Amino acid sequence: MTKQPTVPSGDGQAQSDVRMVPITQALVAAPRETVTVPASLAQYKPEIYRIQPGDTLLVTVWDHPELTSPAGSQQQAVTNGRLVQPDGSFFFPYAGKLDVNNKTIEEVRSTLVGKLSQYLKSPQVDVNVVGHGAKVTLQGAFEDTAPQSFTTVPLTLSQAVGQARINVEEADLAGFVLTRDGQDYPLDLDALNRNGKIAGDVYLKPGDRLYLPFNDRKQVYVIGEVLRPQALTFKTTDMSLTQALGQTGGLNPVTAKGDAVYVIRGMDDNSHEQATVYHLEAGSPVAFTLADRFPLRPGDVVWVGPAGVTRWNRFLTQLLPLSGIISNAASAQYNFDRN
C-alpha cells in the first residue's frame, strides 16, 4: 500500500493530519455526479383546483341580482365576492354556512344549487374564485419576495422564480431549497440547467416555501503570486482552478513560481475528511487543462508560491529598512561621541 506524502511543517516535522496530493489526469478524470430533481417533486401533478381558506368566491345566481351583487353591479367582483373563513366555512344567503375547504368549484356549485332549490325554481348558479388565499412564500436572493398566489391554473417552479426575479449578483444558485410539507428538497438550479439542458418543471403546492440563499458565505481565497489576490464568490455550483486563477489576473509573470500552485482544503467537519493540499505543477501551459477540470470548494485557499529571486528580493526589501535604522543609529552615536 502506497503511503500518502505529508506536508512538512515549519519546523521540518511532518504533519500526519495533512496529505499532499498531486493534481493529475487520474485525479480529475472522475465524471461529475448527475444532478436530478427528486422523484417526489418531479412526479407530482396538481389536481383540479380545490378551494382554500382565504379564497374569495363570486357566486352568480342568474335572474337574481340581489343574491349575485349585493354591493351593486358597479362594484368589482372581489367586492361582491365572499371570503372563505380560516376554518374553511363559507356563507351564502338561503344556503347558510357551508364547509367548502378543499372542495372543487363544481362541488360547491352543486351544493349551492341543492340548497337554493328549496327557495328558487331551477336556480342557475355559477361559481368563480376571484381571490386566492393559497400562496407560495419566497425568501432570500430574489428581487421580489412577495408571496405569490395560486389560481385555478397550476403554478410551476419556473413561473414563480421568473416572477420573483433572481438577484444574479448575490444569489447562490446551487443552494436553492424547496420546502414542502415540512421536508426540504435541495435543488441545484445551476447544475439542473447546464450545457443547454433544461430541467423538467416542478409543479408547486399551496404552502410551498422557496429559499434562495445569498452567496456571501461561499468563497474561495486566491493569495500569493497572482496579479490580484482576492476572495472570489461562488455564483454557480462550482468553480474550477483555472477560473479562480483567471479571475485574479493569473500568475504574476515576474514573481510567481510556475510549479508552486497549491489548493489548501481544510478538514470537513461533516465527513471527517483529512485536510489536503493539492499541488499543480503549472510550469507548462498543458497543466491548465488539468486545472480547468479541478473543481474548487467553498473555503478552499489557492496559494501561488514565489520564485527564488522573489524570496531574495523580499529579504532585501525587509533588510534595507532595518539597515537604514542601524546606519542612522550608528551615525547619531558617532556625532554624539564627537561632541
Short mmCIF file of C-alpha atoms in Angstrom, two decimals:
data_model
loop_
_atom_site.label_atom_id
_atom_site.label_comp_id
_atom_site.label_asym_id
_atom_site.label_seq_id
_atom_site.Cartn_x
_atom_site.Cartn_y
_atom_site.Cartn_z
CA MET A 1 0.00 0.00 0.00
CA THR A 2 1.42 3.38 -1.02
CA LYS A 3 1.71 5.85 1.79
CA GLN A 4 0.36 9.33 1.11
CA PRO A 5 3.04 12.01 1.28
CA THR A 6 2.67 14.56 4.04
CA VAL A 7 3.18 18.28 4.15
CA PRO A 8 6.23 19.43 6.11
CA SER A 9 5.61 21.94 8.84
CA GLY A 10 7.70 24.98 9.53
CA ASP A 11 9.97 23.12 11.95
CA GLY A 12 10.76 20.39 9.43
CA GLN A 13 8.49 17.79 11.07
CA ALA A 14 5.80 16.05 9.01
CA GLN A 15 2.17 16.73 9.84
CA SER A 16 0.33 13.41 9.65
CA ASP A 17 -3.09 15.10 9.58
CA VAL A 18 -2.41 16.81 6.24
CA ARG A 19 -1.77 14.96 2.99
CA MET A 20 -0.27 16.21 -0.25
CA VAL A 21 -1.99 15.13 -3.47
CA PRO A 22 -0.72 15.99 -6.97
CA ILE A 23 -3.31 17.20 -9.47
CA THR A 24 -3.06 14.61 -12.22
CA GLN A 25 -5.15 13.31 -15.10
CA ALA A 26 -6.32 10.41 -12.96
CA LEU A 27 -7.49 12.76 -10.22
CA VAL A 28 -9.65 14.92 -12.48
CA ALA A 29 -10.92 12.09 -14.72
CA ALA A 30 -13.85 11.17 -12.47
CA PRO A 31 -17.16 12.17 -14.13
CA ARG A 32 -19.37 14.75 -12.48
CA GLU A 33 -22.23 13.47 -10.41
CA THR A 34 -25.53 13.70 -12.26
CA VAL A 35 -27.97 16.08 -10.58
CA THR A 36 -31.68 15.34 -10.91
CA VAL A 37 -34.96 16.58 -9.48
CA PRO A 38 -36.19 14.36 -6.60
CA ALA A 39 -38.79 11.88 -7.83
CA SER A 40 -41.42 13.01 -5.33
CA LEU A 41 -41.26 16.52 -6.82
CA ALA A 42 -40.94 15.52 -10.46
CA GLN A 43 -43.90 13.12 -10.29
CA TYR A 44 -46.31 15.47 -8.54
CA LYS A 45 -49.18 16.59 -10.77
CA PRO A 46 -51.70 19.08 -9.39
CA GLU A 47 -55.31 18.02 -9.35
CA ILE A 48 -58.22 20.24 -10.25
CA TYR A 49 -58.20 23.40 -8.14
CA ARG A 50 -59.57 22.97 -4.63
CA ILE A 51 -60.84 25.87 -2.57
CA GLN A 52 -58.64 27.02 0.31
CA PRO A 53 -59.23 29.28 3.33
CA GLY A 54 -58.69 32.89 2.28
CA ASP A 55 -60.17 32.39 -1.19
CA THR A 56 -62.84 34.80 -2.34
CA LEU A 57 -65.76 33.19 -4.18
CA LEU A 58 -68.09 35.03 -6.52
CA VAL A 59 -71.44 33.23 -6.77
CA THR A 60 -73.69 34.25 -9.65
CA VAL A 61 -77.38 33.33 -9.43
CA TRP A 62 -78.90 34.24 -12.79
CA ASP A 63 -82.00 36.46 -12.72
CA HIS A 64 -81.36 37.18 -9.03
CA PRO A 65 -79.05 40.22 -8.84
CA GLU A 66 -79.90 40.72 -5.16
CA LEU A 67 -78.01 37.49 -4.44
CA THR A 68 -75.29 37.96 -7.06
CA SER A 69 -74.34 41.60 -6.47
CA PRO A 70 -75.49 42.76 -3.06
CA ALA A 71 -72.87 45.54 -3.16
CA GLY A 72 -74.15 46.77 -6.52
CA SER A 73 -73.40 45.83 -10.10
CA GLN A 74 -70.90 48.67 -10.44
CA GLN A 75 -68.58 47.17 -7.81
CA GLN A 76 -65.58 44.96 -8.60
CA ALA A 77 -66.04 41.20 -8.50
CA VAL A 78 -63.95 40.90 -5.31
CA THR A 79 -66.29 43.35 -3.56
CA ASN A 80 -69.31 41.22 -4.38
CA GLY A 81 -67.45 38.02 -3.53
CA ARG A 82 -67.49 36.24 -0.20
CA LEU A 83 -64.43 35.18 1.77
CA VAL A 84 -63.76 31.60 2.78
CA GLN A 85 -63.03 31.74 6.51
CA PRO A 86 -59.91 30.24 8.16
CA ASP A 87 -61.94 27.19 9.23
CA GLY A 88 -63.00 26.58 5.60
CA SER A 89 -66.57 27.82 6.06
CA PHE A 90 -68.44 29.97 3.56
CA PHE A 91 -71.79 31.75 3.98
CA PHE A 92 -74.33 32.40 1.23
CA PRO A 93 -77.88 33.70 1.64
CA TYR A 94 -80.55 30.97 1.78
CA ALA A 95 -77.82 28.33 1.66
CA GLY A 96 -76.40 29.08 5.06
CA LYS A 97 -72.93 28.24 6.31
CA LEU A 98 -71.18 25.67 4.14
CA ASP A 99 -67.92 23.79 4.57
CA VAL A 100 -66.06 24.39 1.28
CA ASN A 101 -62.50 23.67 2.38
CA ASN A 102 -60.65 21.50 -0.17
CA LYS A 103 -63.79 21.25 -2.33
CA THR A 104 -63.75 21.72 -6.09
CA ILE A 105 -65.65 24.57 -7.68
CA GLU A 106 -68.12 22.10 -9.18
CA GLU A 107 -68.76 20.51 -5.78
CA VAL A 108 -69.54 23.92 -4.26
CA ARG A 109 -71.79 24.82 -7.18
CA SER A 110 -73.75 21.59 -6.85
CA THR A 111 -74.20 22.14 -3.10
CA LEU A 112 -75.49 25.68 -3.68
CA VAL A 113 -77.94 24.51 -6.34
CA GLY A 114 -79.33 21.94 -3.92
CA LYS A 115 -79.70 24.48 -1.10
CA LEU A 116 -81.23 27.25 -3.24
CA SER A 117 -83.66 24.86 -4.91
CA GLN A 118 -85.68 24.94 -1.69
CA TYR A 119 -86.47 28.64 -2.36
CA LEU A 120 -85.93 29.16 -6.08
CA LYS A 121 -87.23 27.21 -9.06
CA SER A 122 -84.40 25.61 -11.07
CA PRO A 123 -81.70 28.07 -9.93
CA GLN A 124 -78.91 28.68 -12.40
CA VAL A 125 -75.72 29.04 -10.36
CA ASP A 126 -72.16 29.80 -11.37
CA VAL A 127 -69.15 29.87 -9.01
CA ASN A 128 -65.78 31.52 -9.64
CA VAL A 129 -62.69 32.12 -7.50
CA VAL A 130 -61.89 35.84 -7.79
CA GLY A 131 -59.33 35.99 -4.97
CA HIS A 132 -56.93 33.27 -3.89
CA GLY A 133 -55.74 32.65 -0.35
CA ALA A 134 -53.37 29.79 -1.13
CA LYS A 135 -49.84 31.10 -1.61
CA VAL A 136 -46.21 30.13 -2.06
CA THR A 137 -43.71 32.11 0.01
CA LEU A 138 -40.25 33.19 -1.14
CA GLN A 139 -37.14 34.12 0.83
CA GLY A 140 -33.56 35.00 0.07
CA ALA A 141 -31.82 36.42 -3.01
CA PHE A 142 -34.90 37.35 -5.03
CA GLU A 143 -35.69 40.82 -6.31
CA ASP A 144 -39.32 40.40 -5.22
CA THR A 145 -40.05 38.18 -2.21
CA ALA A 146 -43.78 38.96 -2.04
CA PRO A 147 -45.92 35.81 -1.61
CA GLN A 148 -47.37 34.53 -4.88
CA SER A 149 -50.98 33.42 -5.10
CA PHE A 150 -52.24 30.20 -6.64
CA THR A 151 -55.00 30.33 -9.20
CA THR A 152 -57.10 27.75 -10.98
CA VAL A 153 -54.14 27.44 -13.39
CA PRO A 154 -51.32 25.33 -11.85
CA LEU A 155 -48.23 27.28 -10.74
CA THR A 156 -44.79 25.92 -11.68
CA LEU A 157 -41.41 26.49 -10.08
CA SER A 158 -40.01 28.27 -13.12
CA GLN A 159 -43.00 30.62 -13.21
CA ALA A 160 -42.61 31.50 -9.53
CA VAL A 161 -38.85 32.05 -9.81
CA GLY A 162 -39.28 34.06 -13.01
CA GLN A 163 -41.85 36.32 -11.38
CA ALA A 164 -39.68 36.80 -8.28
CA ARG A 165 -36.55 37.52 -10.40
CA ILE A 166 -33.23 36.15 -9.16
CA ASN A 167 -30.60 38.58 -7.89
CA VAL A 168 -27.87 37.22 -10.16
CA GLU A 169 -25.05 39.05 -8.39
CA GLU A 170 -25.82 37.81 -4.89
CA ALA A 171 -27.66 34.50 -5.33
CA ASP A 172 -26.26 31.04 -4.67
CA LEU A 173 -27.94 29.10 -7.47
CA ALA A 174 -26.58 25.81 -6.19
CA GLY A 175 -28.14 26.24 -2.75
CA PHE A 176 -31.81 26.59 -3.73
CA VAL A 177 -34.24 24.76 -1.41
CA LEU A 178 -37.94 23.96 -1.87
CA THR A 179 -39.73 23.14 1.38
CA ARG A 180 -42.94 21.12 1.13
CA ASP A 181 -44.96 19.59 3.96
CA GLY A 182 -42.08 20.11 6.37
CA GLN A 183 -39.45 18.43 4.15
CA ASP A 184 -36.57 20.27 2.47
CA TYR A 185 -35.68 19.45 -1.15
CA PRO A 186 -32.30 20.91 -2.25
CA LEU A 187 -32.35 21.84 -5.95
CA ASP A 188 -29.11 22.87 -7.65
CA LEU A 189 -30.57 25.27 -10.23
CA ASP A 190 -27.22 25.75 -11.92
CA ALA A 191 -26.44 22.03 -12.34
CA LEU A 192 -30.00 21.20 -13.40
CA ASN A 193 -29.83 23.73 -16.23
CA ARG A 194 -26.33 23.32 -17.62
CA ASN A 195 -24.81 22.84 -21.08
CA GLY A 196 -28.04 23.74 -22.83
CA LYS A 197 -30.09 21.27 -20.79
CA ILE A 198 -33.34 22.49 -19.26
CA ALA A 199 -34.64 20.56 -16.28
CA GLY A 200 -38.22 19.38 -16.23
CA ASP A 201 -40.52 21.78 -14.45
CA VAL A 202 -41.88 21.23 -10.96
CA TYR A 203 -45.47 21.99 -10.02
CA LEU A 204 -45.90 23.84 -6.74
CA LYS A 205 -48.41 23.15 -3.96
CA PRO A 206 -50.14 25.64 -1.67
CA GLY A 207 -47.88 26.27 1.31
CA ASP A 208 -44.61 25.59 -0.53
CA ARG A 209 -41.64 27.74 0.50
CA LEU A 210 -38.86 28.71 -1.90
CA TYR A 211 -35.50 29.73 -0.41
CA LEU A 212 -32.57 31.00 -2.48
CA PRO A 213 -29.56 31.70 -0.23
CA PHE A 214 -27.11 34.54 -0.70
CA ASN A 215 -23.61 33.63 -1.85
CA ASP A 216 -21.69 35.78 0.65
CA ARG A 217 -20.60 32.71 2.64
CA LYS A 218 -19.41 30.71 -0.37
CA GLN A 219 -15.96 31.97 -1.21
CA VAL A 220 -12.58 30.70 -2.34
CA TYR A 221 -9.45 32.67 -1.47
CA VAL A 222 -6.67 33.22 -4.01
CA ILE A 223 -3.45 34.53 -2.47
CA GLY A 224 0.25 34.63 -3.19
CA GLU A 225 1.88 35.49 -6.50
CA VAL A 226 -1.16 36.37 -8.59
CA LEU A 227 -1.86 39.78 -10.04
CA ARG A 228 -4.98 40.49 -7.96
CA PRO A 229 -5.18 38.40 -4.76
CA GLN A 230 -8.77 38.36 -3.54
CA ALA A 231 -11.74 36.35 -2.28
CA LEU A 232 -13.95 35.04 -5.08
CA THR A 233 -17.65 34.35 -4.55
CA PHE A 234 -19.41 31.28 -5.94
CA LYS A 235 -22.44 32.15 -8.07
CA THR A 236 -22.84 28.68 -9.55
CA THR A 237 -22.38 25.06 -8.49
CA ASP A 238 -18.61 25.08 -8.64
CA MET A 239 -15.57 27.00 -9.78
CA SER A 240 -12.55 25.47 -11.49
CA LEU A 241 -8.98 26.23 -10.51
CA THR A 242 -8.47 27.82 -13.93
CA GLN A 243 -11.45 30.14 -13.39
CA ALA A 244 -10.15 31.21 -9.98
CA LEU A 245 -6.69 31.98 -11.33
CA GLY A 246 -8.17 33.75 -14.35
CA GLN A 247 -10.44 35.99 -12.27
CA THR A 248 -7.44 37.11 -10.21
CA GLY A 249 -5.39 38.01 -13.30
CA GLY A 250 -3.37 34.81 -13.46
CA LEU A 251 0.10 34.05 -12.16
CA ASN A 252 2.41 37.02 -11.78
CA PRO A 253 4.88 36.52 -14.67
CA VAL A 254 7.72 38.15 -12.70
CA THR A 255 7.36 36.83 -9.18
CA ALA A 256 5.40 33.55 -9.43
CA LYS A 257 6.89 30.09 -9.36
CA GLY A 258 5.01 28.11 -12.00
CA ASP A 259 5.29 24.72 -10.34
CA ALA A 260 4.16 26.01 -6.93
CA VAL A 261 0.38 26.28 -7.29
CA TYR A 262 -1.42 24.77 -4.31
CA VAL A 263 -5.04 24.30 -3.28
CA ILE A 264 -5.35 24.08 0.50
CA ARG A 265 -8.51 22.32 1.61
CA GLY A 266 -9.32 22.13 5.29
CA MET A 267 -10.82 19.24 7.20
CA ASP A 268 -14.52 18.60 6.58
CA ASP A 269 -16.39 18.58 9.91
CA ASN A 270 -19.25 16.52 8.48
CA SER A 271 -17.37 13.78 6.64
CA HIS A 272 -14.22 13.98 8.80
CA GLU A 273 -12.09 14.09 5.66
CA GLN A 274 -8.39 14.64 6.16
CA ALA A 275 -7.05 18.11 5.44
CA THR A 276 -5.49 18.06 1.97
CA VAL A 277 -3.11 20.18 -0.07
CA TYR A 278 -3.44 19.67 -3.84
CA HIS A 279 -0.38 20.53 -5.91
CA LEU A 280 -0.41 21.67 -9.53
CA GLU A 281 2.85 21.93 -11.44
CA ALA A 282 1.76 24.82 -13.62
CA GLY A 283 5.10 25.46 -15.29
CA SER A 284 3.68 24.17 -18.58
CA PRO A 285 0.54 25.50 -20.30
CA VAL A 286 -0.62 21.90 -20.59
CA ALA A 287 -1.09 21.85 -16.82
CA PHE A 288 -4.01 24.25 -17.10
CA THR A 289 -6.04 21.56 -18.89
CA LEU A 290 -5.92 19.76 -15.54
CA ALA A 291 -6.69 22.95 -13.63
CA ASP A 292 -9.76 23.52 -15.78
CA ARG A 293 -11.18 20.17 -14.62
CA PHE A 294 -10.25 20.56 -10.96
CA PRO A 295 -13.31 21.87 -9.05
CA LEU A 296 -12.80 24.09 -6.04
CA ARG A 297 -14.96 24.02 -2.93
CA PRO A 298 -16.12 26.92 -0.76
CA GLY A 299 -13.41 27.70 1.77
CA ASP A 300 -10.52 26.49 -0.41
CA VAL A 301 -7.36 28.58 -0.38
CA VAL A 302 -5.43 28.79 -3.64
CA TRP A 303 -1.82 29.77 -2.99
CA VAL A 304 0.76 30.54 -5.66
CA GLY A 305 4.31 30.36 -4.36
CA PRO A 306 7.07 32.86 -5.19
CA ALA A 307 10.10 32.23 -7.36
CA GLY A 308 13.55 32.06 -5.76
CA VAL A 309 14.55 35.55 -6.89
CA THR A 310 11.32 36.84 -5.34
CA ARG A 311 12.21 35.40 -1.98
CA TRP A 312 15.67 37.02 -2.18
CA ASN A 313 14.25 40.38 -3.24
CA ARG A 314 11.76 40.26 -0.39
CA PHE A 315 14.56 39.51 2.02
CA LEU A 316 16.45 42.53 0.76
CA THR A 317 13.32 44.67 0.95
CA GLN A 318 12.84 43.69 4.57
CA LEU A 319 16.56 44.08 5.34
CA LEU A 320 17.12 47.52 3.81
CA PRO A 321 14.83 49.48 6.16
CA LEU A 322 16.45 47.73 9.09
CA SER A 323 19.91 48.55 7.69
CA GLY A 324 18.90 52.19 7.40
CA ILE A 325 17.84 52.28 11.04
CA ILE A 326 21.13 50.74 12.14
CA SER A 327 23.09 53.16 9.94
CA ASN A 328 21.22 56.19 11.31
CA ALA A 329 21.73 54.98 14.86
CA ALA A 330 25.46 54.49 14.28
CA SER A 331 25.75 57.94 12.72
CA ALA A 332 23.92 59.52 15.64
CA GLN A 333 26.24 57.73 18.10
CA TYR A 334 29.32 58.90 16.17
CA ASN A 335 28.15 62.54 16.22
CA PHE A 336 27.34 62.25 19.92
CA ASP A 337 30.82 60.92 20.67
CA ARG A 338 32.46 63.77 18.72
CA ASN A 339 30.53 66.34 20.68
#
